[in-house]
Short mmCIF file of C-alpha atoms in Angstrom, two decimals:
data_model
loop_
_atom_site.label_atom_id
_atom_site.label_comp_id
_atom_site.label_asym_id
_atom_site.label_seq_id
_atom_site.Cartn_x
_atom_site.Cartn_y
_atom_site.Cartn_z
CA MET A 1 70.14 -7.33 -62.08
CA THR A 2 71.00 -4.27 -63.93
CA SER A 3 69.64 -2.91 -66.67
CA ARG A 4 73.11 -3.67 -68.28
CA THR A 5 73.02 -7.30 -67.43
CA LEU A 6 69.23 -7.36 -68.79
CA SER A 7 70.71 -5.86 -72.63
CA PHE A 8 73.17 -8.18 -73.11
CA LEU A 9 71.10 -11.68 -71.59
CA GLY A 10 68.76 -9.92 -74.59
CA LEU A 11 71.17 -9.45 -77.66
CA ALA A 12 72.66 -13.08 -75.82
CA ALA A 13 68.93 -14.69 -76.89
CA VAL A 14 68.16 -12.59 -80.47
CA PHE A 15 71.16 -14.02 -81.56
CA VAL A 16 71.49 -18.19 -80.41
CA LEU A 17 67.50 -17.54 -82.09
CA ALA A 18 69.31 -15.81 -85.20
CA LEU A 19 71.31 -18.69 -85.21
CA ALA A 20 68.68 -21.62 -84.52
CA LEU A 21 66.81 -19.71 -87.82
CA TRP A 22 69.95 -20.22 -89.80
CA LEU A 23 70.93 -23.50 -89.35
CA ALA A 24 67.34 -24.76 -89.94
CA TYR A 25 66.75 -22.10 -92.67
CA PRO A 26 67.87 -23.95 -96.16
CA ARG A 27 70.18 -22.87 -97.49
CA SER A 28 71.23 -22.63 -101.47
CA THR A 29 74.56 -23.13 -102.59
CA ASP A 30 75.96 -23.38 -106.28
CA GLN A 31 78.54 -26.44 -105.08
CA LYS A 32 77.70 -29.53 -107.22
CA PRO A 33 78.42 -32.82 -105.54
CA THR A 34 82.25 -34.45 -106.10
CA LEU A 35 81.81 -37.13 -108.75
CA LEU A 36 81.92 -40.24 -107.94
CA TYR A 37 85.15 -41.19 -110.40
CA PRO A 38 86.50 -37.19 -110.56
CA GLY A 39 88.57 -37.14 -113.66
CA LEU A 40 86.99 -40.36 -115.30
CA LYS A 41 84.96 -38.01 -118.09
CA GLU A 42 88.93 -36.46 -119.02
CA GLU A 43 89.25 -40.65 -120.12
CA LEU A 44 86.70 -41.98 -122.01
CA SER A 45 88.78 -41.96 -124.51
CA GLN A 46 91.06 -44.02 -123.29
CA VAL A 47 88.70 -47.21 -121.96
CA SER A 48 89.13 -49.73 -123.82
CA MET A 49 87.21 -52.23 -122.02
CA ILE A 50 84.10 -52.97 -119.77
CA ARG A 51 83.34 -56.09 -117.54
CA ILE A 52 79.75 -56.64 -115.99
CA PHE A 53 80.15 -59.55 -113.44
CA LYS A 54 76.60 -60.63 -112.01
CA ALA A 55 76.18 -63.15 -108.97
CA GLY A 56 79.25 -65.11 -107.72
CA ASP A 57 81.04 -61.98 -109.11
CA VAL A 58 80.64 -64.41 -112.47
CA PRO A 59 81.80 -62.33 -115.55
CA ALA A 60 79.03 -61.73 -117.73
CA ILE A 61 79.33 -58.81 -119.90
CA GLU A 62 83.00 -58.09 -121.56
CA LEU A 63 82.88 -55.07 -123.91
CA THR A 64 86.15 -54.63 -125.84
CA ARG A 65 87.23 -51.52 -128.46
CA SER A 66 87.98 -51.99 -131.59
CA GLU A 67 89.04 -49.70 -133.82
CA SER A 68 86.22 -49.56 -135.41
CA GLN A 69 83.36 -50.71 -132.76
CA TRP A 70 82.58 -52.10 -129.73
CA GLN A 71 82.71 -55.75 -129.15
CA LEU A 72 81.21 -58.40 -126.91
CA ALA A 73 83.15 -61.15 -126.16
CA GLN A 74 80.15 -63.22 -125.12
CA ARG A 75 78.50 -63.19 -128.28
CA SER A 76 81.73 -64.42 -130.92
CA ASN A 77 82.61 -60.45 -130.65
CA TYR A 78 79.50 -59.96 -132.23
CA PRO A 79 79.56 -55.62 -132.72
CA ALA A 80 77.63 -54.21 -129.71
CA ASP A 81 75.13 -51.21 -129.25
CA SER A 82 77.92 -48.47 -129.39
CA ALA A 83 74.43 -45.88 -128.49
CA LYS A 84 74.01 -47.88 -125.62
CA VAL A 85 78.30 -48.27 -124.64
CA ARG A 86 78.20 -44.53 -124.55
CA ARG A 87 75.73 -43.55 -122.58
CA LEU A 88 76.80 -45.85 -119.92
CA LEU A 89 79.89 -45.05 -119.95
CA GLN A 90 78.14 -41.17 -120.13
CA ALA A 91 76.56 -41.87 -116.58
CA LEU A 92 79.41 -43.63 -114.59
CA ALA A 93 81.42 -39.92 -115.69
CA ASP A 94 78.48 -37.63 -115.05
CA ALA A 95 77.18 -39.53 -111.44
CA ARG A 96 77.25 -37.20 -108.33
CA PRO A 97 76.17 -38.84 -105.53
CA THR A 98 73.68 -37.12 -103.87
CA GLU A 99 72.40 -38.93 -100.81
CA GLU A 100 74.20 -40.87 -98.58
CA LYS A 101 72.54 -44.36 -97.74
CA THR A 102 73.92 -47.39 -95.47
CA SER A 103 77.37 -48.12 -94.51
CA ASN A 104 75.53 -51.29 -93.14
CA PRO A 105 76.22 -54.49 -94.69
CA ASP A 106 73.18 -55.99 -93.40
CA ASN A 107 71.31 -53.07 -95.56
CA TYR A 108 72.48 -53.89 -98.89
CA ALA A 109 70.36 -56.18 -100.34
CA ALA A 110 67.53 -53.42 -99.48
CA LEU A 111 69.49 -51.17 -102.31
CA GLY A 112 71.18 -54.15 -104.45
CA VAL A 113 74.24 -53.73 -103.33
CA GLU A 114 75.70 -56.17 -102.21
CA ASP A 115 78.94 -57.92 -102.20
CA ILE A 116 78.64 -59.68 -106.27
CA ALA A 117 80.76 -62.26 -104.20
CA ASP A 118 77.17 -63.61 -102.89
CA THR A 119 75.69 -65.69 -105.30
CA SER A 120 72.00 -64.20 -104.62
CA ALA A 121 72.98 -60.66 -105.08
CA THR A 122 70.72 -58.83 -107.08
CA GLY A 123 73.33 -56.01 -108.68
CA VAL A 124 75.93 -55.85 -110.44
CA ARG A 125 79.63 -55.18 -110.26
CA ILE A 126 81.49 -52.82 -113.32
CA GLU A 127 84.91 -52.51 -114.18
CA LEU A 128 86.71 -50.20 -116.76
CA SER A 129 89.89 -50.68 -118.33
CA GLY A 130 91.99 -47.87 -119.63
CA PRO A 131 91.47 -45.27 -117.47
CA ARG A 132 93.83 -43.98 -114.72
CA GLN A 133 91.19 -44.15 -112.73
CA ALA A 134 90.56 -47.61 -111.41
CA VAL A 135 86.34 -47.96 -112.19
CA ASN A 136 85.13 -50.63 -109.95
CA LEU A 137 81.35 -50.17 -108.67
CA ILE A 138 78.74 -52.14 -107.93
CA VAL A 139 75.21 -50.62 -109.40
CA GLY A 140 71.85 -52.12 -107.41
CA LYS A 141 68.22 -51.26 -108.00
CA ASN A 142 67.48 -48.15 -110.33
CA ALA A 143 65.74 -45.13 -108.66
CA GLY A 144 63.88 -43.94 -111.45
CA MET A 145 64.52 -40.42 -112.22
CA LYS A 146 66.17 -39.83 -109.04
CA GLY A 147 69.81 -42.61 -110.25
CA SER A 148 70.51 -45.53 -109.24
CA TYR A 149 71.46 -46.84 -105.22
CA VAL A 150 75.66 -47.37 -106.43
CA ARG A 151 78.47 -48.81 -103.32
CA ARG A 152 82.26 -48.79 -104.52
CA ALA A 153 83.86 -51.98 -104.08
CA GLY A 154 85.75 -52.36 -100.86
CA GLU A 155 83.98 -49.39 -99.45
CA ALA A 156 80.94 -49.31 -96.67
CA THR A 157 78.89 -46.43 -97.61
CA SER A 158 76.01 -46.77 -100.39
CA TRP A 159 74.99 -43.86 -102.45
CA LEU A 160 71.94 -42.62 -104.16
CA THR A 161 73.77 -41.30 -107.99
CA SER A 162 72.58 -38.68 -109.64
CA GLU A 163 72.89 -40.15 -113.11
CA SER A 164 70.42 -43.99 -114.00
CA ILE A 165 72.64 -46.20 -114.69
CA ASP A 166 72.04 -49.04 -117.24
CA ALA A 167 74.40 -51.94 -116.80
CA SER A 168 72.09 -54.97 -117.40
CA ALA A 169 73.91 -58.68 -117.08
CA LEU A 170 72.21 -59.74 -119.91
CA ALA A 171 74.30 -60.58 -123.34
CA HIS A 172 71.33 -59.55 -125.97
CA ASP A 173 71.01 -56.92 -124.71
CA TRP A 174 74.30 -55.42 -125.64
CA LEU A 175 73.91 -56.24 -129.22
CA ARG A 176 73.66 -54.21 -131.97
CA ASN A 177 70.18 -55.28 -132.99
CA SER A 178 69.84 -53.85 -136.73
CA VAL A 179 69.60 -56.51 -139.24
CA ILE A 180 68.55 -54.97 -142.55
CA ASP A 181 65.54 -52.53 -142.85
CA ILE A 182 64.28 -52.73 -146.64
CA SER A 183 61.23 -50.57 -146.87
CA ALA A 184 58.24 -51.95 -148.94
CA ASP A 185 58.15 -49.52 -151.78
CA ARG A 186 61.87 -50.56 -152.91
CA ILE A 187 60.68 -53.57 -153.09
CA GLN A 188 59.93 -55.18 -156.91
CA SER A 189 59.66 -59.48 -155.75
CA ALA A 190 60.02 -61.91 -153.40
CA THR A 191 59.94 -65.26 -153.73
CA ILE A 192 59.65 -68.01 -151.48
CA SER A 193 60.14 -71.47 -151.08
CA ILE A 194 59.46 -73.26 -147.69
CA GLY A 195 60.28 -76.75 -147.25
CA ASN A 196 59.07 -79.65 -150.16
CA ASP A 197 56.96 -76.62 -151.50
CA ARG A 198 56.40 -75.72 -154.71
CA PRO A 199 58.27 -71.68 -154.67
CA TYR A 200 55.70 -69.31 -155.07
CA THR A 201 56.89 -65.30 -156.04
CA VAL A 202 55.29 -61.81 -155.57
CA ALA A 203 56.42 -59.22 -157.94
CA LYS A 204 55.55 -55.87 -159.77
CA ALA A 205 55.90 -55.29 -162.88
CA ALA A 206 56.32 -51.63 -163.05
CA ARG A 207 57.12 -49.29 -160.19
CA ALA A 208 54.15 -47.48 -160.34
CA ASP A 209 51.61 -50.75 -159.67
CA ALA A 210 49.73 -50.17 -157.30
CA ASP A 211 49.78 -53.80 -155.98
CA PHE A 212 52.16 -57.12 -156.38
CA LYS A 213 50.80 -60.40 -158.15
CA ALA A 214 51.11 -63.49 -157.28
CA GLU A 215 53.04 -66.10 -159.34
CA ASP A 216 53.07 -70.16 -159.37
CA LEU A 217 50.05 -70.89 -156.90
CA PRO A 218 48.54 -73.98 -157.21
CA ARG A 219 46.24 -74.43 -159.90
CA GLY A 220 43.04 -72.58 -160.12
CA LYS A 221 44.03 -70.63 -156.94
CA GLU A 222 43.77 -66.65 -156.57
CA ALA A 223 46.03 -64.52 -154.59
CA ASP A 224 44.70 -62.12 -151.66
CA THR A 225 45.66 -58.83 -153.14
CA PHE A 226 45.94 -57.40 -149.39
CA ALA A 227 48.32 -61.13 -148.45
CA ALA A 228 50.51 -60.78 -151.55
CA ASN A 229 51.44 -56.74 -150.74
CA ASN A 230 52.39 -57.64 -146.98
CA VAL A 231 55.16 -59.82 -148.22
CA ALA A 232 56.92 -56.65 -149.29
CA THR A 233 56.89 -55.38 -145.76
CA ALA A 234 58.55 -58.98 -144.61
CA LEU A 235 61.77 -56.74 -144.09
CA ALA A 236 61.44 -53.62 -143.33
CA GLY A 237 62.67 -52.61 -139.51
CA LEU A 238 64.45 -56.23 -139.47
CA THR A 239 66.13 -56.37 -135.70
CA LEU A 240 68.03 -59.46 -134.16
CA ALA A 241 66.51 -60.71 -130.66
CA ASP A 242 70.06 -62.50 -130.47
CA VAL A 243 72.45 -63.68 -132.78
CA ARG A 244 74.90 -66.92 -132.75
CA PRO A 245 77.60 -67.48 -135.56
CA ALA A 246 76.43 -68.91 -138.95
CA GLN A 247 78.48 -71.98 -138.41
CA ASP A 248 76.45 -73.38 -135.92
CA PHE A 249 74.45 -74.50 -138.79
CA ALA A 250 76.73 -75.62 -141.30
CA ALA A 251 75.56 -78.96 -140.82
CA ASP A 252 72.12 -78.28 -140.90
CA LYS A 253 69.98 -77.70 -144.31
CA PRO A 254 67.70 -74.36 -144.45
CA ILE A 255 63.70 -75.23 -143.73
CA ALA A 256 62.76 -72.33 -145.46
CA SER A 257 64.74 -69.67 -148.04
CA ALA A 258 63.48 -66.66 -149.75
CA THR A 259 64.74 -63.90 -152.33
CA PHE A 260 63.64 -60.34 -152.44
CA ARG A 261 64.54 -57.90 -154.92
CA THR A 262 64.74 -54.20 -155.23
CA PHE A 263 63.70 -51.74 -157.94
CA ASP A 264 67.26 -50.62 -157.22
CA GLY A 265 69.20 -53.40 -157.72
CA LEU A 266 69.75 -54.62 -154.45
CA VAL A 267 69.04 -58.99 -154.09
CA VAL A 268 68.55 -60.56 -150.41
CA ASP A 269 69.04 -63.83 -150.11
CA LEU A 270 68.03 -65.12 -146.53
CA ASP A 271 67.53 -68.71 -145.36
CA GLY A 272 65.14 -69.80 -142.47
CA TRP A 273 65.72 -72.45 -139.28
CA SER A 274 63.96 -73.53 -136.58
CA LYS A 275 66.17 -74.42 -133.51
CA ASP A 276 65.57 -75.22 -130.03
CA GLY A 277 61.95 -73.75 -130.44
CA LYS A 278 63.70 -70.40 -131.72
CA HIS A 279 63.94 -69.45 -135.36
CA TYR A 280 67.07 -68.12 -137.08
CA VAL A 281 67.78 -66.44 -140.44
CA THR A 282 71.08 -65.67 -142.28
CA ALA A 283 70.95 -63.47 -145.06
CA ARG A 284 73.57 -62.05 -148.30
CA THR A 285 72.86 -59.13 -150.12
CA THR A 286 74.58 -59.16 -153.39
CA GLN A 287 73.98 -56.24 -156.72
CA ASP A 288 71.83 -57.02 -159.58
CA ASP A 289 73.04 -54.18 -162.10
CA ALA A 290 70.87 -55.85 -165.09
CA LEU A 291 67.49 -55.56 -162.79
CA ALA A 292 68.63 -51.98 -161.55
CA GLN A 293 68.63 -51.07 -164.84
CA ARG A 294 66.02 -52.61 -166.29
CA PHE A 295 63.83 -50.34 -163.23
CA HIS A 296 66.24 -47.55 -163.15
CA VAL A 297 63.95 -44.17 -163.36
CA ASP A 298 65.33 -40.31 -164.46
CA ALA A 299 65.01 -37.23 -162.33
CA LYS A 300 63.48 -36.06 -165.69
CA GLU A 301 61.44 -38.82 -166.08
CA ILE A 302 59.57 -37.86 -162.73
CA ALA A 303 59.99 -34.50 -163.31
CA THR A 304 57.65 -35.21 -166.76
CA THR A 305 55.69 -37.15 -165.02
CA GLY A 306 54.73 -35.15 -161.72
CA ASP A 307 54.91 -38.30 -159.77
CA GLU A 308 56.47 -37.37 -156.86
CA GLY A 309 55.03 -39.94 -154.40
CA SER A 310 55.90 -43.31 -154.28
CA THR A 311 57.71 -43.47 -157.68
CA ALA A 312 59.92 -41.26 -156.08
CA ALA A 313 61.16 -42.99 -153.18
CA ALA A 314 61.67 -46.54 -154.61
CA ALA A 315 63.83 -44.34 -157.41
CA LYS A 316 66.40 -43.95 -154.53
CA PRO A 317 69.21 -45.59 -154.65
CA ALA A 318 70.19 -47.84 -151.79
CA SER A 319 72.00 -46.10 -148.37
CA ASP A 320 74.22 -48.13 -148.50
CA THR A 321 76.30 -51.13 -151.07
CA ALA A 322 75.38 -54.61 -151.00
CA GLY A 323 78.63 -55.98 -150.76
CA ALA A 324 79.21 -53.43 -147.40
CA ILE A 325 75.62 -55.07 -146.12
CA ASN A 326 77.29 -58.69 -146.90
CA ALA A 327 80.14 -57.67 -145.40
CA ARG A 328 78.23 -56.96 -142.10
CA LEU A 329 75.72 -59.19 -142.05
CA GLN A 330 78.18 -62.35 -143.31
CA GLY A 331 79.26 -64.94 -141.02
CA TRP A 332 75.94 -64.72 -138.74
CA ALA A 333 72.70 -66.31 -137.86
CA TYR A 334 70.68 -63.91 -136.30
CA GLU A 335 67.49 -65.11 -134.01
CA ILE A 336 64.69 -62.72 -134.76
CA ALA A 337 60.64 -62.75 -133.69
CA ASP A 338 58.76 -65.79 -134.58
CA TYR A 339 56.20 -63.49 -136.38
CA LYS A 340 59.26 -61.69 -138.56
CA TYR A 341 59.80 -65.27 -139.41
CA GLU A 342 56.42 -66.40 -141.10
CA ALA A 343 56.40 -62.90 -142.70
CA ILE A 344 59.70 -63.32 -144.69
CA PHE A 345 58.41 -67.41 -144.95
CA LYS A 346 55.27 -66.74 -145.81
CA PRO A 347 53.65 -70.73 -146.59
CA ALA A 348 51.80 -70.18 -150.06
CA THR A 349 48.48 -71.13 -148.08
CA ALA A 350 48.67 -67.26 -146.01
CA VAL A 351 48.70 -65.39 -149.72
CA ILE A 352 45.47 -67.47 -151.47
CA LYS A 353 42.39 -66.11 -151.18
CA LYS A 354 39.95 -67.87 -148.82
#
């Protein structure tokens, strides 16, 4: 073998080794994987309806866009949680297939991406109406921080996506859950009536009062100050667990009622029901200008007293008008947590000093 041949073979060996190293060594790239639905991001404003199907390809969720909000058909078009809807749409628009998974139908169930027509399917199927590009996606199990397992309906390949896609098939998960939120420092009085029991009231005579005083308790009974003060917290952060049309309760007399009045004149009337082991309330709001005037505190008075704490906080006007709040609440009965129901309709025995 000549030296020329040896040199050639040596160069060939070096080339093969270099090629092997190049193939084996991880290479970085600035290119991102193709979007799961290219062009959807530019058409999100065109989405008019979202449908989510569960096992058996049964319709579970239908969200429709009105002029001002998203609504949930399964709850008589009650307003949906717009932020949650936006997160879902954004996740679908941003999702990129980052890792190819199984194309074998026998293995789909492990990822939750089996056909939704299967009555034992664990995933959901999402359809969007409005965009030019059809969106028909089976969403399976969540992979934590990595994203979700998905499969475009009608395609064999399943993927791990870059985004976690939250597409619950439970109606109550899509509801706008805030009912009303009135902080304790705004409450001037609360009158509670339960069944045939004598109504009682807890109230403050002045904004500066530290504690509520109880009125109309049984003769000889004294209020527990802590319990009386706690009544004022009942409407702080009140949220729903579910919702029904108020008409469903029209034939049933409420078993409890309560009226909360604020220093700025907002009056909230609530009725309560217990049905099928759950607690419901309806609420109405009005404005009592005389009450607001009675407890009016202007900026000069606050400046003179130097009390910029609870007095100033209580003097703040309602962030929403009584009419606007009432329009939002009208026509609905809210299922609320047991502890919240018991806080609103607290029996007189619960505020009496032991």
